[in-house]
Structure formats: structure tokens, C-alpha cells
Amino acid sequence: MQRILTLASGAGSNFRRLLDEHASRPFNGEFVGLIVDRSGTGAASIAGEEGIPVRELNYNGFQTRAEFERSLLYEMERFQPDLIVGAGFMRILPEAIIQRFENRIMNLHPSLLPAFPGLHPQRQALERGVKVSGCTVHFMDSGVDTGPIILQAAVSIPEGCSEATLIELIRVEEHEALPRAVRLFCENRLKVENGIVRVIGD
Ligand code: GAR
């Protein structure tokens, strides 16, 4: 059984999806905790309703980024996770955390990486006029959305698509992709070699 720790910053729709998937078709794992980097997140409310322990580390309440990162590492270690899932977690992690949990921290990003890393990737895609975008689940490294890619799902962008519509179109794919990636990890089917993820048995 993998001990799954989730990190989130927002509404938590992807966290909700993971819990629903686990309820209908259990992962070989358990959701041991949630860490959020601000107060009042939807994700923390969901965890509260589900009886999942929550740690709120309010980033703005720390004197320095280094202090926040030290507390984050401390809290992460306390959960003794096998897998850490960034489900809408909006922070870059420092090398100390990446090394401590190498190839065990997943991130979800709403573009087809390496296109459009960073903030507002859906807006970036529309501004560049691409016809296809999507989402990526990858292992985190200490760069901005640069780590080994686990899986991706594509979305066609209709003519005249608004940012809000593209966010929704991509979200539908995210809600499938993240549970799939978590399941693959829990089944021990992800191998990382030279920065490339191989999916065993696919
Ligand atoms: C998702 O679209 C996820 O891809 C994005 O935050 C959203 C969270 O939604 N993450 C990033 O942009 C990370 N770089 P949710 O809170 O409803 O799951």
C-alpha cells in the first residue's frame, strides 16, 4: 500500500477526482494527508469532509521562502509518503525536497509540456494560436514544469475558444489523467531512466 500525500493550492477538483476514483476503484494506496500553502482552499475543505489530515502552511505567513520550504519538508516527512501528488499546487519545490523524494512527486500541469510552462498556460496557448493543447502529469524536478513526463492528454482548441472554455476543456482531461498516473505509480509501473518515464506493461 502506497502512502499518498497530496499538495494543493486551490479549489481541489483534481483532489476530489482522486478520492472519487479511489472510492469506486481503490488504488493500491491510501490518502494519508493534504498540505496546502494558503488558508481557505477548497482542497482543505474536501480533506476535512473526508477525514484526511490537513496541514495548512500559509506561505504569506513565513518570513522567507527558505523558512516556508523547511516547514514544508518537515511536514511532508511527517506523513512518511511513498507518493506525493501536486494536484493544483502552485509552488516550485527546492532541490532539497526534490532530492529527498526523487521521482516520487507528481505534478499536474494544464498544457502539453514542454510548451507553456509556468503561470496561465491556457492563456499562453490561446495567445500563441496553437490548435491543440492539453495536460501533462510529470515527476517534479526543481525547474518550472520540467521534470520527466508520465502521461499527457490532448484537447483540440475550437475556433474562438475563450480562456475559461479552454480551462474547462483541459480540466475534463486532467480528471482522467491524474488518477491514471496515480494508479500506474501505485502498481509500480513507472520507471524513470535518464529523465524518461517508461510505463511498464503498456
Ligand atoms: C489544475 O488545472 C492544474 O493543472 C493546475 O491548477 C489547477 C488546479 O485545479 N496546476 C498548475 O497550474 C500547476 N502548475 P483544482 O484545484 O480544481 O484541482
Short mmCIF file of C-alpha atoms and ligand atoms in Angstrom, two decimals:
data_model
loop_
_atom_site.label_atom_id
_atom_site.label_comp_id
_atom_site.label_asym_id
_atom_site.label_seq_id
_atom_site.Cartn_x
_atom_site.Cartn_y
_atom_site.Cartn_z
CA MET A 1 0.00 0.00 0.00
CA GLN A 2 1.44 3.34 -1.08
CA ARG A 3 1.06 6.24 1.32
CA ILE A 4 -0.22 9.11 -0.86
CA LEU A 5 0.24 12.69 0.27
CA THR A 6 -1.45 15.43 -1.76
CA LEU A 7 -0.27 19.03 -2.16
CA ALA A 8 -2.75 21.66 -3.33
CA SER A 9 -3.31 25.41 -3.52
CA GLY A 10 -6.82 25.78 -4.88
CA ALA A 11 -10.34 24.51 -5.39
CA GLY A 12 -9.29 20.88 -5.28
CA SER A 13 -11.34 19.46 -8.16
CA ASN A 14 -8.45 17.15 -9.05
CA PHE A 15 -8.06 16.09 -5.42
CA ARG A 16 -11.82 15.38 -5.36
CA ARG A 17 -11.48 13.26 -8.52
CA LEU A 18 -8.66 11.24 -6.97
CA LEU A 19 -10.74 10.50 -3.89
CA ASP A 20 -13.79 9.57 -6.01
CA GLU A 21 -11.70 7.27 -8.17
CA HIS A 22 -10.22 5.66 -5.07
CA ALA A 23 -13.74 5.16 -3.65
CA SER A 24 -15.02 3.46 -6.80
CA ARG A 25 -11.87 1.55 -7.77
CA PRO A 26 -9.31 1.67 -4.96
CA PHE A 27 -5.69 2.42 -5.69
CA ASN A 28 -3.12 0.19 -4.09
CA GLY A 29 -2.67 3.04 -1.66
CA GLU A 30 -4.20 5.32 0.92
CA PHE A 31 -4.57 9.09 1.12
CA VAL A 32 -2.67 9.93 4.28
CA GLY A 33 -2.75 13.71 4.18
CA LEU A 34 -3.05 17.02 2.40
CA ILE A 35 -0.73 20.01 2.62
CA VAL A 36 -1.92 23.38 1.33
CA ASP A 37 0.12 26.57 1.00
CA ARG A 38 -2.64 29.02 1.87
CA SER A 39 -5.73 29.22 4.05
CA GLY A 40 -9.29 28.79 2.87
CA THR A 41 -8.68 26.37 0.00
CA GLY A 42 -11.42 24.15 -1.39
CA ALA A 43 -8.96 21.29 -1.22
CA ALA A 44 -8.65 21.64 2.57
CA SER A 45 -12.46 21.61 2.94
CA ILE A 46 -12.65 18.41 0.91
CA ALA A 47 -9.98 16.77 3.05
CA GLY A 48 -11.81 17.89 6.19
CA GLU A 49 -15.06 16.32 4.98
CA GLU A 50 -13.25 13.09 4.17
CA GLY A 51 -11.37 12.89 7.47
CA ILE A 52 -7.99 13.29 5.79
CA PRO A 53 -5.46 15.16 7.96
CA VAL A 54 -4.65 18.65 6.65
CA ARG A 55 -1.63 20.88 7.27
CA GLU A 56 -2.09 24.48 6.26
CA LEU A 57 1.25 26.21 5.67
CA ASN A 58 0.30 29.75 4.85
CA TYR A 59 3.12 30.87 2.55
CA ASN A 60 2.47 34.56 3.27
CA GLY A 61 2.89 33.97 6.98
CA PHE A 62 6.55 32.97 6.62
CA GLN A 63 9.39 35.50 6.83
CA THR A 64 11.31 33.93 3.98
CA ARG A 65 10.79 31.40 1.24
CA ALA A 66 13.53 29.24 2.80
CA GLU A 67 11.56 29.06 6.08
CA PHE A 68 8.44 28.01 4.23
CA GLU A 69 10.39 25.34 2.37
CA ARG A 70 11.93 24.00 5.59
CA SER A 71 8.47 23.69 7.15
CA LEU A 72 7.11 22.10 4.01
CA LEU A 73 9.83 19.44 4.02
CA TYR A 74 9.28 18.83 7.73
CA GLU A 75 5.53 18.38 7.27
CA MET A 76 5.99 16.21 4.19
CA GLU A 77 8.34 13.89 6.06
CA ARG A 78 5.92 13.58 8.96
CA PHE A 79 3.41 11.90 6.63
CA GLN A 80 6.04 9.36 5.52
CA PRO A 81 4.69 9.38 1.96
CA ASP A 82 5.60 6.99 -0.81
CA LEU A 83 3.94 9.21 -3.41
CA ILE A 84 3.33 12.95 -3.32
CA VAL A 85 0.76 14.33 -5.74
CA GLY A 86 0.68 18.01 -6.65
CA ALA A 87 -2.98 18.48 -7.53
CA GLY A 88 -3.05 22.16 -8.39
CA PHE A 89 -0.06 23.01 -6.23
CA MET A 90 1.33 26.37 -7.36
CA ARG A 91 4.87 26.32 -5.95
CA ILE A 92 8.23 25.31 -7.32
CA LEU A 93 9.95 22.94 -4.92
CA PRO A 94 13.56 23.38 -3.83
CA GLU A 95 16.30 20.89 -4.62
CA ALA A 96 16.30 19.61 -1.01
CA ILE A 97 12.71 18.39 -1.35
CA ILE A 98 13.14 17.07 -4.88
CA GLN A 99 16.19 15.04 -3.83
CA ARG A 100 14.53 13.75 -0.68
CA PHE A 101 11.60 12.37 -2.74
CA GLU A 102 13.23 11.82 -6.11
CA ASN A 103 10.76 10.67 -8.79
CA ARG A 104 8.05 10.39 -6.17
CA ILE A 105 6.49 13.85 -6.54
CA MET A 106 3.95 14.19 -9.34
CA ASN A 107 2.71 17.45 -10.76
CA LEU A 108 -0.26 18.18 -12.96
CA HIS A 109 0.05 21.00 -15.47
CA PRO A 110 -2.61 22.29 -17.87
CA SER A 111 -0.58 22.31 -21.09
CA LEU A 112 1.31 19.85 -23.25
CA LEU A 113 4.75 20.36 -21.75
CA PRO A 114 7.35 21.45 -22.64
CA ALA A 115 5.03 24.01 -24.25
CA PHE A 116 3.71 26.72 -21.97
CA PRO A 117 5.28 26.09 -18.55
CA GLY A 118 4.60 28.47 -15.68
CA LEU A 119 1.53 30.56 -14.99
CA HIS A 120 -1.64 30.79 -17.11
CA PRO A 121 -0.67 28.08 -19.63
CA GLN A 122 -4.17 28.06 -21.16
CA ARG A 123 -3.89 31.81 -21.84
CA GLN A 124 -0.39 31.31 -23.24
CA ALA A 125 -1.72 28.63 -25.62
CA LEU A 126 -4.51 30.90 -26.89
CA GLU A 127 -2.14 33.83 -27.32
CA ARG A 128 0.21 31.65 -29.38
CA GLY A 129 -2.66 30.38 -31.50
CA VAL A 130 -1.94 26.68 -31.11
CA LYS A 131 -4.72 24.36 -32.27
CA VAL A 132 -4.09 21.60 -29.75
CA SER A 133 -3.27 21.85 -26.06
CA GLY A 134 -3.92 19.55 -23.12
CA CYS A 135 -2.49 18.46 -19.82
CA THR A 136 0.65 16.77 -18.57
CA VAL A 137 1.38 14.70 -15.48
CA HIS A 138 5.09 14.63 -14.74
CA PHE A 139 7.54 13.99 -11.95
CA MET A 140 8.71 17.24 -10.45
CA ASP A 141 12.26 18.43 -10.61
CA SER A 142 13.45 21.79 -9.35
CA GLY A 143 12.74 23.55 -12.66
CA VAL A 144 9.48 25.15 -13.69
CA ASP A 145 7.35 22.27 -15.04
CA THR A 146 10.38 20.50 -16.49
CA GLY A 147 10.53 17.02 -14.90
CA PRO A 148 10.10 13.59 -16.56
CA ILE A 149 6.74 13.27 -18.34
CA ILE A 150 4.48 10.43 -17.19
CA LEU A 151 1.48 10.96 -19.44
CA GLN A 152 -0.31 13.58 -21.47
CA ALA A 153 -3.78 14.10 -22.92
CA ALA A 154 -4.58 16.41 -25.82
CA VAL A 155 -7.50 18.75 -26.39
CA SER A 156 -8.45 20.37 -29.72
CA ILE A 157 -8.95 24.09 -29.38
CA PRO A 158 -12.11 25.24 -31.16
CA GLU A 159 -12.10 28.47 -33.20
CA GLY A 160 -12.79 31.47 -30.97
CA CYS A 161 -12.25 29.48 -27.76
CA SER A 162 -12.17 31.64 -24.60
CA GLU A 163 -9.68 31.10 -21.79
CA ALA A 164 -12.49 29.97 -19.48
CA THR A 165 -13.66 27.38 -22.01
CA LEU A 166 -10.14 26.07 -22.56
CA ILE A 167 -9.62 25.74 -18.81
CA GLU A 168 -12.79 23.62 -18.66
CA LEU A 169 -11.88 21.50 -21.71
CA ILE A 170 -8.48 20.74 -20.23
CA ARG A 171 -9.91 20.08 -16.79
CA VAL A 172 -12.00 17.22 -18.19
CA GLU A 173 -8.78 15.57 -19.38
CA GLU A 174 -6.95 16.32 -16.12
CA HIS A 175 -9.64 14.50 -14.21
CA GLU A 176 -8.82 11.35 -16.17
CA ALA A 177 -5.06 11.77 -16.45
CA LEU A 178 -4.14 12.32 -12.81
CA PRO A 179 -5.95 9.23 -11.47
CA ARG A 180 -4.39 7.16 -14.28
CA ALA A 181 -0.91 8.34 -13.33
CA VAL A 182 -1.50 7.67 -9.64
CA ARG A 183 -2.76 4.18 -10.46
CA LEU A 184 0.32 3.45 -12.57
CA PHE A 185 2.58 4.58 -9.73
CA CYS A 186 0.69 2.51 -7.16
CA GLU A 187 1.01 -0.53 -9.42
CA ASN A 188 4.76 0.14 -9.56
CA ARG A 189 4.59 0.52 -13.34
CA LEU A 190 6.57 3.77 -13.73
CA LYS A 191 10.32 3.54 -14.26
CA VAL A 192 12.48 6.61 -14.79
CA GLU A 193 15.66 6.12 -16.82
CA ASN A 194 17.80 9.06 -17.93
CA GLY A 195 14.96 11.50 -17.39
CA ILE A 196 12.47 9.45 -19.44
CA VAL A 197 9.50 7.66 -17.89
CA ARG A 198 8.84 4.17 -19.13
CA VAL A 199 5.38 2.74 -18.44
CA ILE A 200 5.79 -0.97 -17.72
CA GLY A 201 3.25 -3.20 -19.39
CA ASP A 202 1.91 -0.63 -21.86
C1 GAR B 1 -5.37 22.46 -12.49
O1 GAR B 1 -5.80 22.94 -13.72
C2 GAR B 1 -3.89 22.13 -12.54
O2 GAR B 1 -3.48 21.67 -13.79
C3 GAR B 1 -3.28 23.48 -12.26
O3 GAR B 1 -4.08 24.01 -11.24
C4 GAR B 1 -5.43 23.57 -11.44
C5 GAR B 1 -5.99 23.09 -10.12
O4 GAR B 1 -7.37 22.87 -10.20
N1 GAR B 1 -1.92 23.34 -11.83
C6 GAR B 1 -0.93 24.13 -12.24
O5 GAR B 1 -1.10 25.06 -12.99
C7 GAR B 1 0.43 23.79 -11.68
N2 GAR B 1 1.46 24.39 -12.46
P1 GAR B 1 -8.12 22.15 -8.99
O6 GAR B 1 -7.74 22.90 -7.71
O7 GAR B 1 -9.57 22.31 -9.31
O8 GAR B 1 -7.68 20.73 -8.95
#
